[in-house]
Amino acid sequence: MCGLTAVLSLNGPVSCPQCDNKTSPQALHRQMDESLDLVRHRGPDARGQWFSPDYRVGLGHARFSIIDLSPAGNQPFHDNEDTVHAVVNGELYDYEKYRAELAHEYDFKSNSDCEIVVALYRHYGISFVSKLRGEFALVLWDAKRKLFFAARDRYGIKSLYYTVVNNKLLVATEMKSFLPFGWRPEWSVGNLLEKGWLWDTQMYFEGVHRLEPGQYMVSIDFKAPEVKTYWDLNYPDKKTPVPQTEEEIILKLRELLLESVKLRLRADVEVGIYLSGGLDSSAIAGMTAHLIKQGELLGNDSSGDISKMSCYTIRFGKDSGVDESDIAQRTADWIGVDLHSVTMSEEEIAARFEDTVWFTEAPIPDVNGMGRIAVGELAHSHGKKVILTGEGSDEHFGGYPDMLSKVFLEPDLSWPPPPFEIPESSQLFEAGREAIPPPVQSPDSTKRMLNNSSVFARVNSFYNMPFASWTQKFATENPETAFAEHFGAQVLSNISDRWHPLHSASYQWTKSILVNYILRYIGDGADMVHQIETRPPFLDHHVTEFANQIPPSLKIRYDPVHKVLREKYILREAMKPFVTDEIMNRTKLAYLGPSTYRENGPLYQVVRNLLTEENVNNLGFVDWHQLREHIVKGFQEGDQRCFRSSLFVAQLVVLSQRFGVKTATDPLQTEKREADQGPGTIAVLQARSHLPSLAPHFLGHTGSIPWQVTRTPELGMS
């Protein structure tokens, strides 16, 4: 839902005359309007902007109406004193409760769920963010306190990026919204080389960061902002026995999930379901049907007729090896609802290739993003605006092949041992088509930090493109160590000493692959292209805080009868009333697109047209000669590694062209050229090398963000 942009003029150092540049009010209004125009697909229903009287603060919002469709729900929101102003992207549940609690002290001007942000802030101060339940990104300005506040939901369902341009802090839903304000993107070569943008705050563009899940950013009196944590995942001590019985755990999990689905059915528009052949989406569909029978409304439909509940799925073709539409159809028939499918031919995939990269801003070498956009287009054509989805279940309940071995790394002391002998773990694992990548060679200290629970091998396998030789100067000694240390000392202490390895792996996956791949490329970034707001009931912090307490032995359980590991065992038991026997007994398969394409086919033509020698050299950091070999091996010989490498570089070319990214160059060669121009240039280079960390912002468009990040949960922890 929606897109937002915010601008804050920071205080600059006295020695920086260019930092005092004033942009005219007319220019600021134009920049804000152009910024919102770039995300008009996110907010076609209304647009609003507000600037402070001195034009040091600006808020912009493009609205997609879900709750309270009237103009009263348009943003920005303002309090009665016209001192607190806010823009919100997302959906906030439990808003009726807070409206009732605060009605005596705050004059609500709309029935929008998002207006509670202003009321809650006035009542609780910045701790209000811990009261919010749902998926959101928001920016708030308190004129009395000169306080600028931005926050992102607990899981990163909604995106929020920031950078500094000409001494202005820019915050936006999508990075492309920075362009009208004078941002000139440059590649972060080291970040791309080490895949840091898949797990760190720094993006693949220099000086562009994102708030991480459960974080907020605050600036007071136009000073450099600080980033802090208000919520984080937590797990119990692995040595502490769980007192509940298995039946009690099943019933409580079922209760919490039903409540989460119930909240997400509320909307003033039509609601549908994405349905695949897996447990997660099937359970969401089954619970929705159950709730409708209990009298709950399906969005704005008050008929109580289950047959009006529409489900949507993707067909990749029977020969693709990844098509689950037949299973989804059997589930829909069992529930008694219609299933609408979109068929993704190679032509359809190729036609959506470039736009998928532009809209999601996530270059991921898979074609499943194109499928997600296509099914959203189908749902949109049927009048749907809200769709319930199944993301987050695998992270909570050990659903990925990479996690299966983690349950056996240590005994589960929180749960009684089974009354049967478990065979050697090596005999149990069948990863299916989603092969587990080989472990990364890392120092023993890194393995100890992560207690052998690392999921970095999966992150590292996302792409392996041929980098130019000069980029190796950016290579860290061990990227897995950087990955581990990114989590901070307190989390690493929990991983090494307190959490069971399965929970440690769940934490890492949630903080990297879920937020930066799944929720962007096949989540909100793709869904909003055709104005579909997706709501994932598994990503509700009430559900998470209970699920994280469930013993690992109940998440992944050995079945001695069939002699197999059963992932998500406890979830299967909790969802038994809502799914078919086929779904109950089916092994999870990840949502992946086909990965074998013929040479000279539609996708090959798109990729080959993008990967010309000129386009690749314009990137500046890819070895063209090696890439040519990858293209041949990927399409002619079916080499999966080379296919994904070619796909990834083609996606970078799309970003390069549409964002207008400057060609990356070897910094040593650049310094040599500048040195050849005279001693004055050398003096400038030497002076710059000794500037404090704040300086890059005031010497150009980009640089390191000049604020501190702390992972100490200031406002609460699950």
XYZ file of C-alpha atoms in Angstrom:
718
model
C 0.000 0.000 0.000
C 1.221 3.449 -0.946
C 4.563 5.103 -1.570
C 6.243 7.812 0.476
C 9.107 10.283 0.202
C 10.558 12.478 2.934
C 13.220 15.207 2.927
C 15.156 16.641 5.880
C 17.788 19.393 5.480
C 20.632 18.504 7.822
C 22.906 20.917 9.619
C 26.186 21.216 7.707
C 29.716 22.015 8.924
C 30.915 25.599 8.728
C 33.711 24.560 6.359
C 31.244 23.333 3.744
C 29.891 26.266 1.736
C 28.115 24.030 -0.796
C 26.091 22.519 2.069
C 24.254 25.819 2.487
C 22.689 25.638 -0.957
C 19.007 26.546 -0.762
C 16.578 24.883 -3.131
C 13.657 27.132 -3.992
C 10.208 26.155 -2.694
C 8.985 25.785 -6.261
C 11.842 23.412 -7.057
C 11.205 21.362 -3.915
C 7.534 20.958 -4.758
C 8.482 19.875 -8.269
C 11.098 17.411 -6.989
C 8.630 15.919 -4.526
C 5.973 15.558 -7.209
C 8.423 13.876 -9.596
C 9.596 11.609 -6.790
C 6.038 10.453 -6.139
C 5.376 10.143 -9.850
C 8.102 7.494 -10.052
C 6.078 5.331 -7.634
C 2.641 6.208 -8.958
C 2.006 2.485 -9.431
C 2.047 2.239 -5.620
C -0.446 5.038 -5.062
C -2.893 5.754 -7.884
C -5.788 6.981 -5.705
C -4.486 10.256 -4.242
C -1.319 12.270 -3.818
C -0.307 14.740 -1.146
C 2.727 16.693 -0.013
C 3.553 18.982 2.873
C 6.547 21.232 3.618
C 7.452 23.033 6.796
C 7.272 26.864 6.612
C 11.080 27.039 6.260
C 11.124 24.167 3.738
C 13.661 22.202 5.750
C 11.233 19.285 6.084
C 9.041 17.756 3.406
C 6.667 14.778 3.353
C 5.085 13.255 0.257
C 2.595 10.426 -0.145
C 1.026 8.488 -3.028
C -2.080 6.715 -1.748
C -3.522 3.299 -2.491
C -6.859 3.221 -0.642
C -7.691 0.107 1.394
C -9.288 1.317 4.661
C -11.550 4.418 4.483
C -11.701 5.115 0.780
C -12.817 8.720 1.307
C -10.573 11.787 0.857
C -10.414 12.038 4.660
C -7.900 9.195 4.583
C -5.517 11.016 2.236
C -2.046 11.781 3.574
C 0.047 13.416 5.014
C -1.797 13.342 8.351
C -1.647 16.388 10.654
C -2.666 16.767 14.298
C -5.030 19.500 15.502
C -2.178 21.790 16.509
C -0.530 21.354 13.098
C 2.731 20.369 14.765
C 2.859 16.601 14.183
C 2.828 15.422 10.573
C 3.143 11.874 9.219
C 3.086 9.688 6.110
C 2.491 5.953 6.379
C 2.798 3.077 3.919
C 1.137 -0.157 4.991
C -1.664 -1.627 7.059
C -2.021 -1.313 10.827
C -4.191 -3.873 12.611
C -5.845 -3.364 16.003
C -6.405 0.244 14.967
C -10.028 0.192 16.223
C -8.750 -0.545 19.730
C -6.417 2.442 19.735
C -9.018 4.736 18.190
C -11.362 3.868 21.060
C -8.652 4.309 23.698
C -7.449 7.669 22.403
C -10.696 9.208 21.145
C -11.022 11.361 24.284
C -7.678 13.069 23.652
C -7.274 13.014 19.869
C -9.705 14.264 17.236
C -9.554 11.664 14.451
C -10.321 13.169 11.077
C -10.747 9.875 9.195
C -11.478 6.187 9.667
C -8.070 5.259 8.241
C -6.034 2.703 10.148
C -2.874 4.720 9.490
C -4.034 7.863 11.310
C -3.421 6.140 14.639
C 0.301 6.814 14.065
C -0.142 10.509 14.938
C -2.448 9.798 17.885
C -0.174 7.114 19.319
C 2.921 9.299 18.947
C 1.261 12.159 20.819
C 0.321 9.735 23.615
C 3.452 7.555 23.896
C 6.265 9.483 22.182
C 8.579 7.452 19.966
C 7.782 4.261 21.901
C 4.485 4.265 19.974
C 6.167 2.198 17.255
C 6.137 -0.852 19.555
C 2.336 -0.592 19.692
C 1.926 -1.014 15.946
C 0.817 -4.356 14.587
C 1.079 -4.999 10.890
C 3.250 -4.177 7.914
C 4.411 -0.581 7.620
C 7.011 2.030 6.849
C 6.458 5.554 8.137
C 7.973 9.001 8.570
C 6.868 11.526 11.205
C 7.878 15.116 11.933
C 7.286 16.833 15.282
C 7.765 20.554 14.676
C 7.816 21.488 18.383
C 10.669 19.111 19.160
C 12.265 19.384 15.708
C 12.169 15.591 15.720
C 12.308 13.563 12.508
C 11.336 9.912 12.966
C 11.234 7.028 10.473
C 10.485 3.369 11.163
C 10.005 0.042 9.409
C 7.907 -2.971 10.421
C 9.320 -5.911 12.329
C 9.935 -8.119 9.284
C 10.676 -5.613 6.521
C 7.455 -6.369 4.624
C 7.461 -2.736 3.543
C 10.672 -1.152 2.286
C 12.344 2.068 3.456
C 15.599 3.407 1.948
C 17.648 6.463 2.798
C 20.623 8.464 1.534
C 22.038 11.991 1.696
C 22.166 14.282 -1.334
C 23.399 17.887 -1.146
C 23.120 17.777 2.644
C 19.495 16.576 2.487
C 18.484 13.321 4.125
C 16.171 11.543 1.705
C 13.898 8.710 2.821
C 11.660 6.800 0.400
C 9.786 3.589 -0.301
C 11.821 2.961 -3.448
C 15.315 4.146 -4.353
C 14.189 5.552 -7.694
C 12.374 8.297 -5.773
C 15.767 9.837 -4.917
C 16.514 10.683 -8.558
C 14.559 13.965 -8.834
C 16.486 15.377 -5.850
C 19.809 15.239 -7.662
C 20.948 11.757 -6.645
C 23.459 10.307 -9.126
C 23.792 6.589 -8.388
C 27.167 4.872 -8.384
C 27.843 1.161 -7.988
C 29.071 -0.162 -4.659
C 31.437 -2.669 -6.252
C 32.688 -4.152 -3.004
C 29.121 -4.681 -1.831
C 28.186 -6.468 -5.042
C 31.351 -8.554 -4.882
C 30.693 -9.734 -1.331
C 26.879 -9.883 -1.742
C 26.542 -7.550 1.232
C 23.343 -5.983 -0.085
C 21.602 -9.322 0.517
C 22.227 -9.123 4.254
C 23.603 -5.700 5.238
C 22.007 -2.233 5.401
C 24.196 -0.944 2.535
C 22.652 -1.354 -0.921
C 24.442 -2.081 -4.188
C 24.487 1.695 -4.753
C 27.102 3.741 -2.870
C 25.730 5.660 0.099
C 22.238 4.172 -0.098
C 21.044 2.250 2.924
C 17.821 0.731 4.160
C 16.333 0.544 7.595
C 16.443 -3.039 8.720
C 13.355 -4.815 10.060
C 12.406 -3.588 13.519
C 14.539 -0.454 13.270
C 13.811 3.245 13.567
C 15.798 6.345 12.679
C 15.608 9.608 14.602
C 17.096 13.071 14.070
C 16.626 15.924 16.537
C 17.246 19.553 15.622
C 18.407 18.629 12.092
C 21.429 16.733 13.412
C 22.825 13.552 11.870
C 20.311 10.764 12.572
C 20.801 7.687 14.689
C 19.461 4.254 13.795
C 18.278 2.005 16.617
C 16.333 -1.206 17.123
C 12.868 -1.350 18.693
C 12.169 -5.078 18.137
C 14.109 -8.198 17.271
C 13.537 -11.918 17.039
C 14.344 -13.828 20.191
C 14.397 -17.506 21.131
C 14.432 -19.358 24.474
C 17.454 -20.830 26.160
C 18.014 -24.196 24.498
C 18.514 -25.893 27.866
C 15.165 -24.821 29.352
C 12.394 -27.447 29.109
C 9.125 -26.315 27.521
C 6.273 -26.891 30.009
C 3.338 -27.146 27.559
C 2.166 -30.383 26.053
C 2.243 -30.923 22.305
C -1.562 -30.646 22.164
C -1.485 -27.319 24.032
C 1.101 -25.968 21.605
C -0.961 -27.081 18.597
C -4.146 -25.450 19.878
C -2.432 -22.168 20.795
C -0.671 -21.952 17.431
C -3.969 -22.601 15.649
C -5.679 -19.891 17.708
C -3.008 -17.292 16.977
C -2.949 -18.016 13.245
C -6.730 -17.806 12.979
C -6.632 -14.444 14.749
C -3.886 -13.217 12.415
C -5.856 -14.240 9.309
C -9.036 -12.713 10.744
C -7.342 -9.327 11.181
C -6.012 -9.407 7.625
C -9.423 -10.060 6.097
C -10.569 -6.584 7.130
C -10.658 -4.125 4.249
C -13.036 -1.803 2.443
C -12.087 -3.489 -0.844
C -12.092 -6.995 -2.331
C -9.792 -9.622 -0.784
C -8.346 -12.786 -2.387
C -5.775 -15.523 -1.708
C -2.582 -16.594 -3.485
C -2.674 -20.397 -3.561
C 0.175 -22.725 -4.552
C 0.601 -26.439 -3.944
C 2.273 -25.922 -0.577
C 1.162 -26.098 3.044
C 1.458 -22.394 3.821
C -0.853 -20.854 1.226
C -3.213 -23.845 1.466
C -3.503 -23.274 5.216
C -4.237 -19.570 4.686
C -6.978 -20.464 2.184
C -8.422 -23.104 4.500
C -8.438 -20.810 7.526
C -10.056 -18.038 5.472
C -12.867 -20.357 4.403
C -13.317 -21.470 8.029
C -13.556 -17.865 9.244
C -16.103 -16.957 6.576
C -18.237 -19.854 7.808
C -17.910 -18.371 11.298
C -19.370 -15.076 10.056
C -16.214 -13.067 9.303
C -16.312 -10.722 6.317
C -14.039 -11.245 3.335
C -13.028 -7.629 2.800
C -16.054 -5.672 1.614
C -18.055 -8.825 0.844
C -20.703 -9.373 3.485
C -22.513 -12.258 1.759
C -20.849 -15.030 3.773
C -20.741 -17.053 0.563
C -17.502 -19.078 0.472
C -17.827 -19.559 -3.285
C -17.110 -15.844 -3.695
C -13.642 -16.349 -2.233
C -11.194 -16.229 -5.150
C -7.763 -17.869 -5.213
C -4.942 -17.209 -7.686
C -2.021 -19.333 -8.814
C 0.789 -19.464 -11.378
C 1.221 -22.135 -14.049
C 4.798 -22.540 -15.270
C 3.970 -25.523 -17.499
C 3.854 -29.252 -16.807
C 7.337 -29.871 -18.158
C 8.986 -27.114 -16.133
C 9.415 -29.193 -12.979
C 8.134 -26.296 -10.855
C 4.414 -26.263 -11.671
C 2.063 -26.867 -8.715
C -1.186 -25.702 -10.278
C -2.816 -29.161 -10.326
C -2.348 -29.514 -6.574
C -3.636 -25.984 -6.016
C -6.715 -26.841 -8.089
C -7.449 -29.888 -5.941
C -7.155 -27.751 -2.806
C -9.500 -25.107 -4.249
C -12.028 -27.816 -5.195
C -11.842 -29.263 -1.676
C -12.507 -25.845 -0.115
C -15.204 -25.054 -2.684
C -13.769 -21.919 -4.260
C -12.663 -20.761 -7.691
C -9.009 -20.936 -8.664
C -7.804 -18.514 -11.331
C -4.451 -19.188 -12.934
C -2.017 -17.246 -15.065
C 0.169 -19.256 -17.437
C 3.762 -18.106 -17.587
C 5.099 -19.016 -21.006
C 8.666 -18.114 -21.872
C 7.285 -15.213 -23.911
C 5.435 -13.893 -20.854
C 8.563 -14.198 -18.713
C 10.707 -12.409 -21.289
C 8.161 -9.600 -21.737
C 8.237 -8.816 -17.998
C 11.973 -9.232 -17.438
C 13.126 -5.608 -17.472
C 10.139 -4.114 -15.665
C 10.469 -6.668 -12.866
C 13.977 -5.426 -12.095
C 12.971 -1.758 -12.300
C 9.951 -2.095 -10.020
C 11.397 -4.467 -7.408
C 14.895 -2.923 -7.374
C 16.093 -6.445 -6.506
C 18.344 -8.111 -9.102
C 17.674 -11.755 -8.247
C 18.671 -14.381 -10.868
C 15.349 -16.212 -11.017
C 12.238 -15.671 -13.129
C 9.794 -16.184 -10.249
C 9.520 -12.404 -9.865
C 7.956 -12.168 -13.319
C 5.417 -14.807 -12.269
C 4.552 -12.860 -9.128
C 3.897 -9.701 -11.142
C 1.769 -11.610 -13.646
C -0.476 -13.203 -11.001
C -0.895 -9.765 -9.425
C -2.009 -8.401 -12.768
C -4.608 -11.173 -12.995
C -5.929 -10.492 -9.482
C -6.058 -6.759 -10.239
C -8.106 -7.422 -13.385
C -10.666 -9.192 -11.170
C -10.990 -6.148 -8.925
C -8.879 -7.483 -6.061
C -6.791 -5.032 -4.024
C -5.785 -7.187 -1.037
C -4.316 -10.690 -1.212
C -3.355 -12.974 1.676
C -0.084 -14.890 1.210
C 2.018 -17.532 2.977
C 5.429 -15.876 3.440
C 7.207 -16.372 6.773
C 6.079 -19.889 7.630
C 9.286 -21.603 6.509
C 11.397 -19.230 8.582
C 9.345 -19.946 11.724
C 8.980 -23.700 11.381
C 12.148 -24.990 9.701
C 10.740 -25.320 6.216
C 13.896 -24.995 4.118
C 16.221 -27.864 3.142
C 19.160 -25.857 4.511
C 17.615 -26.093 7.992
C 17.027 -29.835 8.169
C 20.529 -30.701 9.322
C 20.519 -27.945 11.942
C 18.043 -29.763 14.151
C 20.615 -32.557 14.686
C 23.642 -30.376 15.433
C 22.753 -30.451 19.124
C 20.281 -32.430 21.189
C 17.015 -30.617 21.847
C 17.101 -30.364 25.634
C 13.851 -28.393 25.683
C 11.769 -31.434 24.662
C 11.765 -35.112 25.746
C 13.797 -37.427 23.533
C 11.811 -39.613 21.101
C 11.042 -43.253 22.048
C 12.844 -44.508 18.955
C 16.307 -44.443 17.438
C 16.991 -41.702 14.863
C 19.295 -42.853 12.047
C 22.451 -41.058 10.974
C 21.560 -37.563 9.790
C 23.348 -38.106 6.475
C 20.724 -40.713 5.565
C 17.822 -38.342 6.114
C 18.328 -35.390 3.856
C 16.793 -35.098 0.458
C 16.940 -31.519 -0.733
C 15.011 -32.247 -3.939
C 15.421 -29.799 -6.757
C 16.534 -27.070 -4.367
C 20.001 -28.471 -3.759
C 21.807 -27.336 -0.641
C 24.920 -25.367 -1.657
C 28.277 -26.573 -0.334
C 29.558 -24.860 2.818
C 31.846 -21.856 2.533
C 35.435 -22.181 3.727
C 35.714 -19.896 6.741
C 37.900 -19.549 9.836
C 37.072 -21.733 12.797
C 36.284 -18.590 14.801
C 33.473 -17.747 12.368
C 32.054 -21.253 12.629
C 32.118 -20.897 16.406
C 30.441 -17.481 16.222
C 27.564 -19.034 14.289
C 27.734 -22.348 16.162
C 27.913 -24.182 12.818
C 24.395 -22.939 12.003
C 25.377 -20.592 9.184
C 23.053 -20.093 6.194
C 25.655 -17.991 4.380
C 26.260 -20.729 1.809
C 22.736 -20.115 0.497
C 23.265 -16.344 0.414
C 26.589 -16.844 -1.336
C 24.995 -19.045 -4.002
C 22.624 -16.341 -5.268
C 25.002 -15.249 -7.990
C 28.581 -15.915 -9.046
C 29.250 -13.561 -11.924
C 32.662 -12.952 -13.516
C 33.989 -9.799 -11.895
C 36.767 -7.803 -13.526
C 40.161 -8.554 -11.986
C 40.581 -5.064 -10.500
C 37.554 -5.579 -8.236
C 39.427 -8.127 -6.129
C 40.965 -5.299 -4.119
C 37.477 -4.946 -2.573
C 37.304 -8.587 -1.535
C 37.263 -9.161 2.201
C 39.357 -11.954 3.634
C 36.231 -13.913 4.448
C 32.726 -12.688 3.556
C 31.061 -15.170 5.918
C 32.843 -13.496 8.817
C 31.455 -10.123 7.731
C 28.010 -11.750 7.421
C 28.261 -13.089 10.980
C 29.613 -9.902 12.535
C 26.834 -7.869 10.948
C 24.409 -9.378 13.475
C 26.215 -7.780 16.405
C 27.807 -9.115 19.579
C 24.586 -9.722 21.538
C 22.957 -11.786 18.802
C 26.198 -13.712 18.209
C 26.382 -14.459 21.916
C 22.873 -15.882 21.760
C 23.721 -17.914 18.658
C 26.901 -19.386 20.092
C 25.689 -20.065 23.626
C 21.933 -19.749 24.094
C 19.873 -20.589 21.004
C 19.475 -23.995 19.434
C 21.193 -24.137 15.992
C 17.831 -24.503 14.208
C 16.661 -21.236 15.750
C 19.970 -19.590 14.937
C 19.550 -20.587 11.293
C 15.976 -19.282 11.326
C 17.209 -15.931 12.628
C 19.862 -15.600 9.925
C 17.476 -16.564 7.130
C 14.783 -14.147 8.322
C 17.272 -11.277 8.470
C 18.756 -11.893 5.037
C 16.946 -13.983 2.437
C 13.401 -13.354 3.666
C 13.625 -9.583 3.928
C 15.934 -8.811 1.015
C 14.824 -11.392 -1.540
C 11.451 -12.952 -0.761
C 9.688 -9.823 0.517
C 11.099 -7.616 -2.254
C 11.442 -9.651 -5.454
C 8.486 -11.967 -4.904
C 6.729 -9.795 -2.331
C 5.697 -6.179 -1.967
C 8.013 -4.859 -4.696
C 6.369 -7.088 -7.296
C 2.850 -6.998 -5.891
C 2.428 -3.226 -5.976
C 3.198 -3.048 -9.708
C -0.508 -3.785 -10.269
C -1.779 -2.336 -6.988
C -2.021 -5.546 -4.988
C -1.433 -5.206 -1.277
C -0.262 -8.574 0.018
C -0.745 -9.470 3.681
C 1.263 -12.398 5.150
C -0.515 -13.713 8.305
C 2.535 -15.786 9.324
C 4.465 -12.518 9.709
C 2.520 -11.284 12.704
C 4.633 -10.690 15.778
C 2.042 -12.328 18.059
C 2.428 -15.493 15.978
C 6.218 -15.193 15.843
C 6.719 -14.651 19.541
C 4.856 -17.887 20.232
C 6.337 -19.873 17.353
C 9.873 -18.989 18.439
C 9.224 -20.719 21.790
C 8.278 -24.035 20.152
C 10.973 -26.709 20.587
C 13.057 -27.512 17.496
C 12.015 -31.173 17.800
C 8.405 -30.160 17.083
C 9.329 -28.070 14.073
C 11.345 -30.752 12.289
C 10.447 -34.299 13.317
C 11.666 -37.680 12.230
C 8.891 -39.998 11.043
C 10.016 -43.541 12.042
C 7.249 -45.168 9.995
C 8.137 -43.592 6.641
C 11.767 -43.022 7.692
C 11.799 -39.378 6.560
C 12.179 -35.982 8.161
C 8.965 -34.014 8.319
C 9.585 -30.277 8.115
C 7.048 -27.937 9.759
C 5.579 -30.840 11.737
C 3.870 -28.714 14.399
C 2.372 -26.393 11.802
C 0.981 -29.359 9.878
C -0.714 -30.603 13.028
C -2.132 -27.163 13.804
C -3.455 -26.766 10.266
C -4.879 -30.288 9.938
C -8.540 -29.123 10.006
C -7.942 -26.664 7.154
C -5.947 -28.604 4.545
C -6.248 -31.798 2.520
C -4.445 -35.038 3.329
C -2.386 -34.474 0.178
C -1.088 -31.166 1.534
C -0.540 -32.621 5.006
C 1.802 -35.288 3.623
C 3.544 -33.318 0.901
C 7.200 -32.258 1.153
C 7.840 -28.561 0.750
C 9.044 -27.245 -2.597
C 10.260 -23.660 -2.842
C 8.600 -21.188 -5.200
C 11.155 -21.085 -8.002
C 10.802 -20.345 -11.692
C 12.031 -22.609 -14.519
C 15.783 -22.399 -15.069
C 16.345 -24.142 -18.400
C 15.822 -22.130 -21.603
C 16.788 -22.809 -25.178
C 19.247 -20.712 -27.103
C 17.545 -18.149 -29.380
C 14.315 -18.417 -27.374
C 12.449 -15.313 -26.082
C 14.324 -15.089 -22.759
C 17.665 -15.672 -24.443
C 16.906 -12.829 -26.878
C 16.113 -10.415 -24.051
C 19.218 -11.373 -22.088
C 21.460 -11.291 -25.155
C 20.148 -7.864 -26.221
C 21.001 -6.547 -22.784
C 24.394 -8.248 -22.557
C 26.171 -6.504 -25.393
C 29.862 -5.769 -24.988
C 29.075 -2.055 -24.741
C 26.428 -2.496 -22.037
C 28.606 -4.815 -19.978
C 31.610 -2.513 -20.238
C 29.391 0.372 -19.147
C 28.921 -1.447 -15.845
C 32.679 -1.300 -15.423
C 33.186 -4.231 -13.061
C 32.258 -7.316 -15.131
C 34.742 -9.272 -17.252
C 33.146 -9.324 -20.723
C 35.138 -12.251 -22.078
C 34.248 -14.537 -19.195
C 30.628 -13.444 -19.336
C 30.370 -14.479 -22.987
C 31.349 -17.985 -21.933
C 28.702 -17.918 -19.205
C 26.005 -16.992 -21.739
C 26.969 -19.910 -23.976
C 27.176 -22.426 -21.134
C 23.995 -21.128 -19.513
C 21.765 -21.367 -22.584
C 23.485 -23.895 -24.859
C 24.715 -26.358 -22.261
C 22.148 -25.810 -19.495
C 24.769 -24.909 -16.885
C 22.637 -23.538 -14.021
C 25.418 -21.527 -12.440
C 26.227 -19.785 -15.714
C 22.546 -19.256 -16.542
C 21.984 -17.428 -13.275
C 25.187 -15.452 -13.700
C 24.010 -14.254 -17.130
C 20.564 -13.433 -15.765
C 22.031 -11.412 -12.899
C 24.340 -9.310 -15.067
C 21.436 -8.632 -17.448
C 19.438 -7.351 -14.478
C 22.313 -5.068 -13.482
C 22.336 -3.668 -17.024
C 18.634 -2.837 -16.659
C 19.361 -0.982 -13.404
C 22.330 0.755 -15.021
C 20.246 2.036 -17.915
C 17.093 3.008 -16.055
C 18.837 4.574 -13.057
C 21.576 6.171 -15.135
C 24.342 4.629 -13.034
C 27.864 5.908 -13.468
C 30.373 3.386 -14.876
C 32.485 1.879 -12.110
C 36.232 2.373 -12.486
C 39.355 1.056 -10.814
C 40.086 3.691 -8.124
C 43.842 3.174 -8.481
C 43.663 3.936 -12.191
C 41.525 6.992 -11.450
C 44.027 8.264 -8.907
C 46.858 7.663 -11.377
C 45.083 9.698 -14.065
C 44.396 12.507 -11.625
C 47.987 12.400 -10.369
C 49.221 12.743 -13.939
C 47.286 16.010 -14.144
C 49.466 17.697 -11.545
C 50.531 17.848 -7.886
C 47.467 19.876 -6.907
C 45.226 16.895 -7.510
C 47.437 14.671 -5.360
C 47.114 17.145 -2.498
C 43.332 17.026 -2.789
C 43.338 13.217 -2.809
C 45.590 13.077 0.244
C 43.442 15.605 2.053
C 40.274 13.663 1.301
C 41.805 10.436 2.580
C 42.177 12.021 6.024
C 38.701 13.557 6.263
C 36.461 12.341 9.114
C 33.685 9.825 8.351
C 31.106 12.593 8.059
C 32.918 14.309 5.199
C 31.904 12.211 2.174
C 28.382 13.546 2.426
C 29.498 17.083 2.025
C 31.934 16.455 -0.804
C 29.448 14.864 -3.178
C 26.198 13.028 -3.545
C 27.064 9.871 -1.690
C 29.282 8.347 0.942
C 29.114 6.506 4.218
C 26.052 7.374 6.275
C 27.253 9.554 9.193
C 25.381 8.063 12.075
C 25.642 5.315 14.591
C 23.731 2.071 14.520
C 22.958 0.199 17.709
C 21.286 -3.177 17.955
C 20.327 -2.819 21.588
C 16.523 -3.110 21.608
C 15.572 0.214 23.144
C 11.814 -0.187 22.941
C 11.377 -3.890 23.552
C 12.249 -7.356 22.317
C 10.068 -10.312 21.527
